[in-house]
CSV table of C-alpha atoms in Angstrom, one decimal:
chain,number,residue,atom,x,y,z
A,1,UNK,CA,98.2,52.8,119.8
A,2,UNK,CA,96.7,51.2,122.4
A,3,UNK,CA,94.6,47.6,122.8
A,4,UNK,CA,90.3,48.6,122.4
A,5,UNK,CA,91.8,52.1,121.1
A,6,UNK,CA,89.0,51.6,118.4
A,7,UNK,CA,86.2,51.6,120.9
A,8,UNK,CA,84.3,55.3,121.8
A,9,UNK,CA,86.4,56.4,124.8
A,10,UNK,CA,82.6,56.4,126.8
A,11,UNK,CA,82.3,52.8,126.4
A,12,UNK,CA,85.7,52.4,127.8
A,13,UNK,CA,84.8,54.1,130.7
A,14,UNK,CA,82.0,52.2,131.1
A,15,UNK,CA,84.2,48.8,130.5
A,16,UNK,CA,87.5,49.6,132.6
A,17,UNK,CA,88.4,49.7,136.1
A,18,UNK,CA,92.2,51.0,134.3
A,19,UNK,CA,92.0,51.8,130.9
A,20,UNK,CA,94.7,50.0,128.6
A,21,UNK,CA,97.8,52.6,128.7
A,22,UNK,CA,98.7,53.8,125.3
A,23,UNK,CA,102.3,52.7,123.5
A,24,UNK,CA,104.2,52.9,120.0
A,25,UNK,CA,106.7,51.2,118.3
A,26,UNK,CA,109.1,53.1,120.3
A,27,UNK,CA,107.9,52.2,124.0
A,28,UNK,CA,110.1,49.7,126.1
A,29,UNK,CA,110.8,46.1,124.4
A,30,UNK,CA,109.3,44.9,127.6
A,31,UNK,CA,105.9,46.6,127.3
A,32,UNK,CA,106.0,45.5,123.7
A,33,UNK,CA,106.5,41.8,124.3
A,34,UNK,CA,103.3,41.7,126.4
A,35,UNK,CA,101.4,44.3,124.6
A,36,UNK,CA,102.0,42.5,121.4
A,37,UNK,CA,98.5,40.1,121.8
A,38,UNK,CA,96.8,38.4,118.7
A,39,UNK,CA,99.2,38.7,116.4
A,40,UNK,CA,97.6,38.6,112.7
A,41,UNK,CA,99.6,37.1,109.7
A,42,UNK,CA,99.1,38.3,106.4
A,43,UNK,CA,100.5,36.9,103.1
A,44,UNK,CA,103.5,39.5,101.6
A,45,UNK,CA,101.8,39.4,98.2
A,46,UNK,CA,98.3,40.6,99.3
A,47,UNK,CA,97.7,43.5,97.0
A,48,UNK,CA,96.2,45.8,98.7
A,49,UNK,CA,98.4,45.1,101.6
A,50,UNK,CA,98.7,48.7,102.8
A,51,UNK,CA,94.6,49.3,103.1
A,52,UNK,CA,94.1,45.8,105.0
A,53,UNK,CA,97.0,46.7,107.6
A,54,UNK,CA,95.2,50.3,108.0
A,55,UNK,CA,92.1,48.7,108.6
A,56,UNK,CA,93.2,46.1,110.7
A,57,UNK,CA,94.7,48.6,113.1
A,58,UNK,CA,91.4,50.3,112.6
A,59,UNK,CA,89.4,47.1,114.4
A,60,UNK,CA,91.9,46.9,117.4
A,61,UNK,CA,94.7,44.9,115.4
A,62,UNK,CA,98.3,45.8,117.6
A,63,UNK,CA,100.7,43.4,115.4
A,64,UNK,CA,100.6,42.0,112.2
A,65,UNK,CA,103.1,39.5,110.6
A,66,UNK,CA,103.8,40.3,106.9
A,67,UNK,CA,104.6,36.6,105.7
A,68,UNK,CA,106.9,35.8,102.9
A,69,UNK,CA,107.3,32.3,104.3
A,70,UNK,CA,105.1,29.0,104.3
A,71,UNK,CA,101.9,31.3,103.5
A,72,UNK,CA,103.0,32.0,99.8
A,73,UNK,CA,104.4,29.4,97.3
A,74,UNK,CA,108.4,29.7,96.5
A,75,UNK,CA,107.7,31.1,92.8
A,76,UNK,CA,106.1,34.3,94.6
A,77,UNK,CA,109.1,35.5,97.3
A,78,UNK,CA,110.8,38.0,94.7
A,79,UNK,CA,107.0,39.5,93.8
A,80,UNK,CA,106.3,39.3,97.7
A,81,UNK,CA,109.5,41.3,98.2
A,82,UNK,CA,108.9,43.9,95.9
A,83,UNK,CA,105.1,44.2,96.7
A,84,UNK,CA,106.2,45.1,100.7
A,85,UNK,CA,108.2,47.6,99.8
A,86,UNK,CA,105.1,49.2,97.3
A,87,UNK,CA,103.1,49.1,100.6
A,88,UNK,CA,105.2,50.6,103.0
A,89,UNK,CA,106.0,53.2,100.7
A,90,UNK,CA,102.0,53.5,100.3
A,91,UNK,CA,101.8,53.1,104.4
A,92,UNK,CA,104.5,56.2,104.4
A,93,UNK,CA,102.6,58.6,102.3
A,94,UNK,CA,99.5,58.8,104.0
A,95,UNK,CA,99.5,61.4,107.0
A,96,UNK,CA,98.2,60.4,110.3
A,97,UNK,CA,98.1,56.5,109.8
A,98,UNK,CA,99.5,54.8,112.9
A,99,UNK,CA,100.0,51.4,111.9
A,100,UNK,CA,100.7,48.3,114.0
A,101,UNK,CA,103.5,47.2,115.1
A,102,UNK,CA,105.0,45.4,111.9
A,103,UNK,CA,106.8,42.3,111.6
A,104,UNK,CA,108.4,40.5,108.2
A,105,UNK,CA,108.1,36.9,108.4
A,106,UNK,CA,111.7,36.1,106.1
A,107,UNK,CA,113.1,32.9,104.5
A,108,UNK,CA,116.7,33.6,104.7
A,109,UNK,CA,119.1,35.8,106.4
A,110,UNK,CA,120.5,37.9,103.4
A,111,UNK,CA,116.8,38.9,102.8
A,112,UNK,CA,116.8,40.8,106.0
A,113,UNK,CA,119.3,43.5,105.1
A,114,UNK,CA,118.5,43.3,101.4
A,115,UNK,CA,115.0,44.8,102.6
A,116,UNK,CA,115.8,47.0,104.9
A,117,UNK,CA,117.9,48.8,102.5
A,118,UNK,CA,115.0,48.4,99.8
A,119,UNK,CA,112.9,49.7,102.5
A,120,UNK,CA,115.1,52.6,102.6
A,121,UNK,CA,113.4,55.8,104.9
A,122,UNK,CA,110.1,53.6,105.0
A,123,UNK,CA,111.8,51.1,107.5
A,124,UNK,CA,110.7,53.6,110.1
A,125,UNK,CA,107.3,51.5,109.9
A,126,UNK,CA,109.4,48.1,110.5
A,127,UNK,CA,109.4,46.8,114.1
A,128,UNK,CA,111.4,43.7,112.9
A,129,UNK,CA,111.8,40.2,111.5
A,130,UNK,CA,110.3,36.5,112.1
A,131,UNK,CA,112.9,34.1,111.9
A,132,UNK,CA,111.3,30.8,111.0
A,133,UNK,CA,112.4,27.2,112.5
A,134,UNK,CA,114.6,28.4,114.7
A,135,UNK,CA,117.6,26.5,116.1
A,136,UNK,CA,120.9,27.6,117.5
A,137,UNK,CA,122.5,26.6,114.0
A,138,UNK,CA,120.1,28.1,111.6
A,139,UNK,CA,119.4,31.0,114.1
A,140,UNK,CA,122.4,33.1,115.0
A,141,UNK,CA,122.4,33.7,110.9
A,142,UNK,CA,120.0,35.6,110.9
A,143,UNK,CA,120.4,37.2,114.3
A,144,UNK,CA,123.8,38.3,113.2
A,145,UNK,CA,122.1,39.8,109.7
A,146,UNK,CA,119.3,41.3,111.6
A,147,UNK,CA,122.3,43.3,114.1
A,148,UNK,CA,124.1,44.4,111.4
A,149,UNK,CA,120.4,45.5,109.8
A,150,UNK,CA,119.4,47.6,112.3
A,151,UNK,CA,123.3,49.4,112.7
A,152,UNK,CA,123.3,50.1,109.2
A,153,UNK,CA,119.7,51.5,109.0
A,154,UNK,CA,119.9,53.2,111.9
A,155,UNK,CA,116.6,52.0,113.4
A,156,UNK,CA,115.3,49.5,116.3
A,157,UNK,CA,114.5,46.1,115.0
A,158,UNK,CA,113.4,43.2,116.9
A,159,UNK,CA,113.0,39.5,116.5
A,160,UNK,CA,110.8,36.6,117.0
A,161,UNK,CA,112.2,33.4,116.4
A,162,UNK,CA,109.8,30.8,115.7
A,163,UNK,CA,110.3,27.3,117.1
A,164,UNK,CA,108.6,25.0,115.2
A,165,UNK,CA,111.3,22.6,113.9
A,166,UNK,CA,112.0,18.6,114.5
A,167,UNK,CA,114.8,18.8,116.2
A,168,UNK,CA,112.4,21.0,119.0
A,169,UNK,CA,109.5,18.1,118.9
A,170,UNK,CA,111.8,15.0,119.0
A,171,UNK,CA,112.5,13.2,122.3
A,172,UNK,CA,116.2,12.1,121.6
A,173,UNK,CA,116.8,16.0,120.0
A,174,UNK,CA,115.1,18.0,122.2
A,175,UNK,CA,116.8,18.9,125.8
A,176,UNK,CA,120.0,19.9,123.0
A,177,UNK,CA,118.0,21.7,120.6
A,178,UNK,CA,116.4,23.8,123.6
A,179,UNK,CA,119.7,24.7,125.5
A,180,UNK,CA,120.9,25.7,121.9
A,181,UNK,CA,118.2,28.2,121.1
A,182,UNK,CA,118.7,29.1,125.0
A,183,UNK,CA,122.3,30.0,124.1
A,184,UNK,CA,121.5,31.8,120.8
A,185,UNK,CA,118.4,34.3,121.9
A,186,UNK,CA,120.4,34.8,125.4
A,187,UNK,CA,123.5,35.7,123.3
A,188,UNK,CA,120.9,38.4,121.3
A,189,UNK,CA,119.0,38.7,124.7
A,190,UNK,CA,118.1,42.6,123.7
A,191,UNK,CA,117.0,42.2,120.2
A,192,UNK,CA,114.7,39.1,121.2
A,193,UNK,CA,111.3,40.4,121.8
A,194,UNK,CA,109.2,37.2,122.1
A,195,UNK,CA,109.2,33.3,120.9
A,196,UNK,CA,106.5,32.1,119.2
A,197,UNK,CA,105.3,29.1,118.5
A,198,UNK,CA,104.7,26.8,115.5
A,199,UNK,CA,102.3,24.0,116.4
A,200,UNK,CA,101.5,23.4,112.8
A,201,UNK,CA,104.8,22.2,112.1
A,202,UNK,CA,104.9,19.9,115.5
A,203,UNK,CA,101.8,18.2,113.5
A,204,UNK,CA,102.7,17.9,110.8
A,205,UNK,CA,106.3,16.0,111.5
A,206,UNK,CA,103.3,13.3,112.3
A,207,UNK,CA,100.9,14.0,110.5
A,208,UNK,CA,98.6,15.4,112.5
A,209,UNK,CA,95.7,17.8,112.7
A,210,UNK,CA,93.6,18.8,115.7
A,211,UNK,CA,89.9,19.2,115.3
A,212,UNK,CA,88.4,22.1,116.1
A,213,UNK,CA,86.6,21.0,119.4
A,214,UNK,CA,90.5,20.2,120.9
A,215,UNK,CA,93.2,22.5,121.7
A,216,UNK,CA,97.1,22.0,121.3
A,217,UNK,CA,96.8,21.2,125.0
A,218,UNK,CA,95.0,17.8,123.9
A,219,UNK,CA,97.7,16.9,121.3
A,220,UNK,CA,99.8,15.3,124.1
A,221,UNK,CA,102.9,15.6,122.0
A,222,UNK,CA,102.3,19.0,121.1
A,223,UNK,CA,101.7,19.9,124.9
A,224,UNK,CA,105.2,18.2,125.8
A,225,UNK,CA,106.7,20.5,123.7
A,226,UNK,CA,105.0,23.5,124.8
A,227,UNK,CA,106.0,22.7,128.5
A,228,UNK,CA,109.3,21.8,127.7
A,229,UNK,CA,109.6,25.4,126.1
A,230,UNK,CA,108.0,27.5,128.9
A,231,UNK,CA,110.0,25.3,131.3
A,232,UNK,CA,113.6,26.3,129.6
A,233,UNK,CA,112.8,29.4,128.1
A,234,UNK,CA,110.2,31.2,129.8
A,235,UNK,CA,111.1,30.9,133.4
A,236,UNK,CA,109.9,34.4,135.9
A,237,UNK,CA,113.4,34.5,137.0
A,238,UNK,CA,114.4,37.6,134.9
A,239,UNK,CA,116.1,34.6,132.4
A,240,UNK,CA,113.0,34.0,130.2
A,241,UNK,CA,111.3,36.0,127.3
A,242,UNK,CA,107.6,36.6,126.7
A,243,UNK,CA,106.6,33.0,124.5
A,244,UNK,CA,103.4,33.2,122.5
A,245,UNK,CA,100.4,30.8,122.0
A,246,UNK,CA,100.0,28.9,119.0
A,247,UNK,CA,98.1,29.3,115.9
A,248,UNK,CA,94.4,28.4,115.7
A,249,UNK,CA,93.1,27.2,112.2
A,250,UNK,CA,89.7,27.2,112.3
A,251,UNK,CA,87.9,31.0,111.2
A,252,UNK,CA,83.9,29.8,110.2
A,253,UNK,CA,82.9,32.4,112.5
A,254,UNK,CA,81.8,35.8,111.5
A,255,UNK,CA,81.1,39.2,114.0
A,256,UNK,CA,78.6,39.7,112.1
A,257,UNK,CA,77.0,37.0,112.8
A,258,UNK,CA,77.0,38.4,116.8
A,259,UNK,CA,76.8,41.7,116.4
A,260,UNK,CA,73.0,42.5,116.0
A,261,UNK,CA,72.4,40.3,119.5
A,262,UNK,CA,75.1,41.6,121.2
A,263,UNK,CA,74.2,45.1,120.4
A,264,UNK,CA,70.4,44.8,122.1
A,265,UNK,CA,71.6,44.0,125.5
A,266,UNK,CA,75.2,43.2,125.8
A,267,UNK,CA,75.0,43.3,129.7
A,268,UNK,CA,72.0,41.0,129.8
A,269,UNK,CA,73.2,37.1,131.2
A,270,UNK,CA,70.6,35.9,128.3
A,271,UNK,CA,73.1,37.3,126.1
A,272,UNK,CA,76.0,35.5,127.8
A,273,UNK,CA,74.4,32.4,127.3
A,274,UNK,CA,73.5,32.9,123.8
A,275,UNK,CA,76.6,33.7,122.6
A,276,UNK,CA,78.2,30.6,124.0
A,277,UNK,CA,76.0,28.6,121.8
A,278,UNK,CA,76.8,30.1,118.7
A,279,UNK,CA,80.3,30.1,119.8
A,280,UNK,CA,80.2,26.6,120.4
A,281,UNK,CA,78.1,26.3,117.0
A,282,UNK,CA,80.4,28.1,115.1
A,283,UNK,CA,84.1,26.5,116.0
A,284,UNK,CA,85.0,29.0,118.5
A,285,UNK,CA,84.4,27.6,121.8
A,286,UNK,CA,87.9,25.7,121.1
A,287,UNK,CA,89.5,29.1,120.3
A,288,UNK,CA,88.5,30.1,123.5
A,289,UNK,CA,89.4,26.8,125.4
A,290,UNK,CA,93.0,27.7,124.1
A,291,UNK,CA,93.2,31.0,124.5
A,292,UNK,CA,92.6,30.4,128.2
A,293,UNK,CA,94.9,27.1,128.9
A,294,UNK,CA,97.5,29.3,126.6
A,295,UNK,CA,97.4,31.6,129.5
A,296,UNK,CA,97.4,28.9,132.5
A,297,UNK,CA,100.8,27.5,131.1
A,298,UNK,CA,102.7,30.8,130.7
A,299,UNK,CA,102.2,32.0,127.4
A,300,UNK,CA,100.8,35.6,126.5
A,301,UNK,CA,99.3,36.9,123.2
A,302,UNK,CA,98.8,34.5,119.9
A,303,UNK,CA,99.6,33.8,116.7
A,304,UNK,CA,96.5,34.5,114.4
A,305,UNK,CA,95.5,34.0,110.8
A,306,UNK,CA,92.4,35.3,110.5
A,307,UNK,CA,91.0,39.1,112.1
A,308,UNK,CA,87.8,37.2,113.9
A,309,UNK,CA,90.7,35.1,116.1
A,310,UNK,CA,91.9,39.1,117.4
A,311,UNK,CA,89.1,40.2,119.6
A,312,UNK,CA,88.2,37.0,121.6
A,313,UNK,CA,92.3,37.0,122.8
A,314,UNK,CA,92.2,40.8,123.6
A,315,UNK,CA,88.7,40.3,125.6
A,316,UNK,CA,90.1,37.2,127.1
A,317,UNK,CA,93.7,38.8,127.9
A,318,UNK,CA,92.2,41.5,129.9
A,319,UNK,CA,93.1,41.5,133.6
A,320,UNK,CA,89.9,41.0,136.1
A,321,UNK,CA,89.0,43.0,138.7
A,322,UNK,CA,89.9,40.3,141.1
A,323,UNK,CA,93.1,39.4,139.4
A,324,UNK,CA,94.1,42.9,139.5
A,325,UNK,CA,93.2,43.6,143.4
A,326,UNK,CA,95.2,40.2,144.6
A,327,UNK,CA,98.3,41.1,142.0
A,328,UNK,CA,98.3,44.7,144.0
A,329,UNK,CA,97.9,43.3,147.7
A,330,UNK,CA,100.6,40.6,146.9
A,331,UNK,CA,102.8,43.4,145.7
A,332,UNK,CA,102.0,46.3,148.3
A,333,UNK,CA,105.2,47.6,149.5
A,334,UNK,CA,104.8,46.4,153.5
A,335,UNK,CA,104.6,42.3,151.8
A,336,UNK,CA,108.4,42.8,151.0
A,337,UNK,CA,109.0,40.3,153.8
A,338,UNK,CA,106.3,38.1,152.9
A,339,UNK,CA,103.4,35.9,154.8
A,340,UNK,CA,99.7,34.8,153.7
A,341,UNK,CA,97.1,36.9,153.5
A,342,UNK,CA,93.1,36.7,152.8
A,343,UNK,CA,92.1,37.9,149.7
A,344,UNK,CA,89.9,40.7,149.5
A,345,UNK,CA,87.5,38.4,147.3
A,346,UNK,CA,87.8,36.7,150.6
A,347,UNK,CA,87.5,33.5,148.4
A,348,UNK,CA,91.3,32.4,148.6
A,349,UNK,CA,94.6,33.1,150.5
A,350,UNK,CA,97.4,35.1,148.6
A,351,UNK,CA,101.3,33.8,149.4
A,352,UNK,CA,103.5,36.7,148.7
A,353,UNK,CA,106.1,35.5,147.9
A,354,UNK,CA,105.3,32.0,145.8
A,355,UNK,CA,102.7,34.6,143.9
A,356,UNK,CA,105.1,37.3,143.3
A,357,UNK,CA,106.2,36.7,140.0
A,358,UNK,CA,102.7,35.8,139.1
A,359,UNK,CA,101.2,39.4,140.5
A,360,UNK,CA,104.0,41.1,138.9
A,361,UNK,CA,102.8,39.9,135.4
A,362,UNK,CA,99.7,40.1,136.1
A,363,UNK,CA,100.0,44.0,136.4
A,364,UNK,CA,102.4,44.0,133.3
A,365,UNK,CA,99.4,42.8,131.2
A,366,UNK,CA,97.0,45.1,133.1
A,367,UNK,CA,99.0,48.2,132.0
A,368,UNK,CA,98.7,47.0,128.1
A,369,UNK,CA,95.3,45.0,128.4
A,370,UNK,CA,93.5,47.2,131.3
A,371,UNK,CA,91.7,46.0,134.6
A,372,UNK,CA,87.6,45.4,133.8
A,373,UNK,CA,85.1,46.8,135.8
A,374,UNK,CA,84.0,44.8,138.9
A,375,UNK,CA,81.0,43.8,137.3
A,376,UNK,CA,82.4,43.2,133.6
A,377,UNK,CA,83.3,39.7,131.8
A,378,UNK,CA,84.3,38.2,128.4
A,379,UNK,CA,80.9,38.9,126.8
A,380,UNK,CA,81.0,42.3,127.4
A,381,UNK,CA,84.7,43.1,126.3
A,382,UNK,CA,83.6,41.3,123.1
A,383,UNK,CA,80.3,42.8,122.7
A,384,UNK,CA,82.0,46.4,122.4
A,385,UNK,CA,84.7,45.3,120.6
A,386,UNK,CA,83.0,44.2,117.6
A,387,UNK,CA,83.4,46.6,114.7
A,388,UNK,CA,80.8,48.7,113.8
C-alpha cells in the first residue's frame, strides 16, 4: 500500500516531486508509526464490515481502527466479537485484497488473546490492539496480554495506547500519571507503535465541547495536556514515540459536494479560493486549522471518524517542495559539523544543528507522504484525491 495509491500513477507524476514509497504491514515499525496518517474508526458490529474496510483502502484509507469500545453500547461487545472474526475470515477469502493496516480497539486485556486465537490463521490481517485510557496501572495488563498474544500466535502485533483518562488531564495527577505511562510504553518500547490521543474524554471530564470553528488548540485545557504529552513522551531524542492528533467531530461535508469544481480546473487559483469558501461553509476550515497546528506541536497523522476527515490530513501531511529542499541541505553530509546557511528559497536561514531533528522527520514523512511538485499545494493534492 502506499498513501494516494488510489490515484492514476499519471496524475501522481504530475503531483510529486517523490512519489509516496510503497509499504505493508510488514515494513519497519518506524515507517509504520509515521505512515499510519488519518486513522479511520469503525464500529466492530458494522455488518458489512469486510466490504467498507475494502473500500476504504480503495479511497486512500492506510489504517482503520475496528472499535469494540465507547463507539458501541456494552450489550453489543460479544456480537462485536463474533462479527470481527466473520469479517476477517470474509477479508481472508478474497484473493488480492490488500487491506489497511488493522487495529482492534479492546475493552479489556483477556479479550486480546481470546481473539487472536478466535482469529486463528486470519490474524495475518491483524496489525494490533488499541488499548483505551491508558495509564501505567491499567496499561502494562494489557501490554503483558498483547506479548504473550503475539508469542503464542506467532505474528507481529503492535499497540496504541490511548491517553485519554483524568488522571492525564488533572493538574495535581498529571506529572505522575505521565512518568507512569513513560515507564510502561518504555518498558514495551518495541511493541509501542504510536500514542494517540483522546481529546473527547479531556472534555468531557468538564463537560465540554468545542464548536466546529475552534480547534483542541483553543480549549486551553485540552492544549495543556497535549503539550504536556509531546513534552514527556514525544521528545526527537531517540526517547519519544510517534503521538497522533486528536479526533475531529464534525463530518457535514461531502466530496461530492467538491468534486464537479475541482474536476474543471483544479490548478486554476479561482478554484483555490472557491474551495475555501465551501470549506469554511461546510465545517471544514476548523478540520484544517487542526490538522495544521496538530503538526506545529509535534504530532503526525489523526484520529478520524468519518472517511471525508482522510484526504484533507493526507493532502495536508504531504512534505512541500521547500520543506523537502531545506530538510536535505540541513542534512547533506559536509553539515555534520554544523553552521547557518541560506536557504535555497533564499527566504530564511537553516541552523543545522538546532533543525536537525526537524529535517530528519521531515524526510521520514516525505518517504511515506511524498515531496509535491514545486508548483503544487493543498488544493491540488485534494482535487486528485477525491474519489471518482
Amino acid at each position: 500500500m502506499r498513501h494516494f495509491g488510489h490515484i492514476a500513477p499519471a496524475v501522481r507524476q504530475r503531483l510529486f516531486h517523490q512519489e509516496p514509497s510503497a509499504f505493508s504491514a510488514d515494513s519497519p515499525a518506524k515507517l509504520l508509526s509515521a505512515a499510519l496518517g488519518a486513522t479511520l474508526y469503525s464500529p466492530a458490529t458494522r455488518p458489512r464490515l469486510a466490504d467498507d474496510i475494502v473500500k476504504q483502502a480503495a479511497n486512500g484509507v492506510v489504517s482503520m481502527v475496528l472499535c469494540l469500545e465507547d463507539s458501541i453500547g456494552d450489550a453489543d461487545v460479544v456480537a462485536g466479537e463474533e462479527n470481527l472474526v466473520r469479517q476477517f475470515a470474509d477479508l481472508a477469502s478474497r484473493p488480492g485484497v490488500e487491506p489497511p493496516l488493522l487495529f482492534i480497539r479492546v475493552r479489556t486485556p483477556e479479550q486480546i488473546p481470546d481473539l487472536v486465537r478466535r482469529l486463528g490463521a486470519t490474524v495475518r490481517l491483524l496489525s494490533g490492539f488499541v488499548l483505551p485510557k491508558f495509564t501505567e496501572e491499567r496499561g502494562i495488563p494489557f501490554l503483558e496480554a498483547l506479548t504473550a498474544a503475539e508469542s503464542a500466535g506467532g505474528h507481529r502485533l503492535f499497540a496504541m495506547p490511548v491517553l485519554e483518562s483524568p488522571e492525564l488531564l488533572y493538574r495535581e495527577s498529571r506529572v505522575d500519571t505521565l512518568e507512569g505511562i513513560s515507564r510502561a510504553v518504555d518498558k514495551y518500547r518495541d511493541r509501542v507503535l504510536a500514542l494517540r490521543l483522546g481529546v473527547t474524554d479531556f472534555c468531557s471530564s468538564y463537560g465540554l465541547r468545542r464548536a466546529p470553528d475552534m480547534t483542541a488548540y483553543d480549549v486551553q485545557i485540552v492544549a495543556s495536556v497535549i503539550a504536556d504529552v509531546v513534552n514527556m513522551l514525544g521528545r526527537a531524542d531517540g526517547t519519544g514515540f510517534t503521538v497522533t492528533g486528536p479526533v475531529w467531530e464534525y463530518f457535514r461535508v461531502s466530496e461530492r459536494m467538491f468534486k464537479p469544481q475541482l474536476r474543471q480546473s483544479p490548478f486554476l487559483e479561482v478554484q483555490a479560493v472557491e474551495l475555501r469558501a465551501k470549506l469554511i461553509e461546510h465545517a471544514m476550515d476548523g478540520l484544517l486549522r487542526e490538522i495544521s497546528l496538530d503538526q506545529a506541536n509535534g504530532l503526525l497523522g489523526k484520529t478520524c471518524i468519518h472517511p471525508s476527515h482522510v484526504l484533507p490530513v493526507h493532502a495536508l501531511s504531504v512534505v512541500s517542495h521547500e520543506e523537502y529542499s531545506d530538510a536535505q541541505d540541513i542534512l547533506r553530509p559536509e553539515r555534520g559539523g554544523g553552521g547557518v546557511l541560506r536557504s535555497a528559497y533564499t527566504n530564511k536561514m537553516n541552523e543545522v544543528k538546532p533543525h536537525r531533528a526537524w529535517a530528519e522527520r521531515t524526510l521520514l514523512r516525505a518517504e511515506v507522504f511524498g515531496v509535491a511538485h514545486e508548483d503544487v499545494g493543498f488544493v491540488e493534492l485534494l482535487a486528485a484525491g477525491i474519489p471518482g
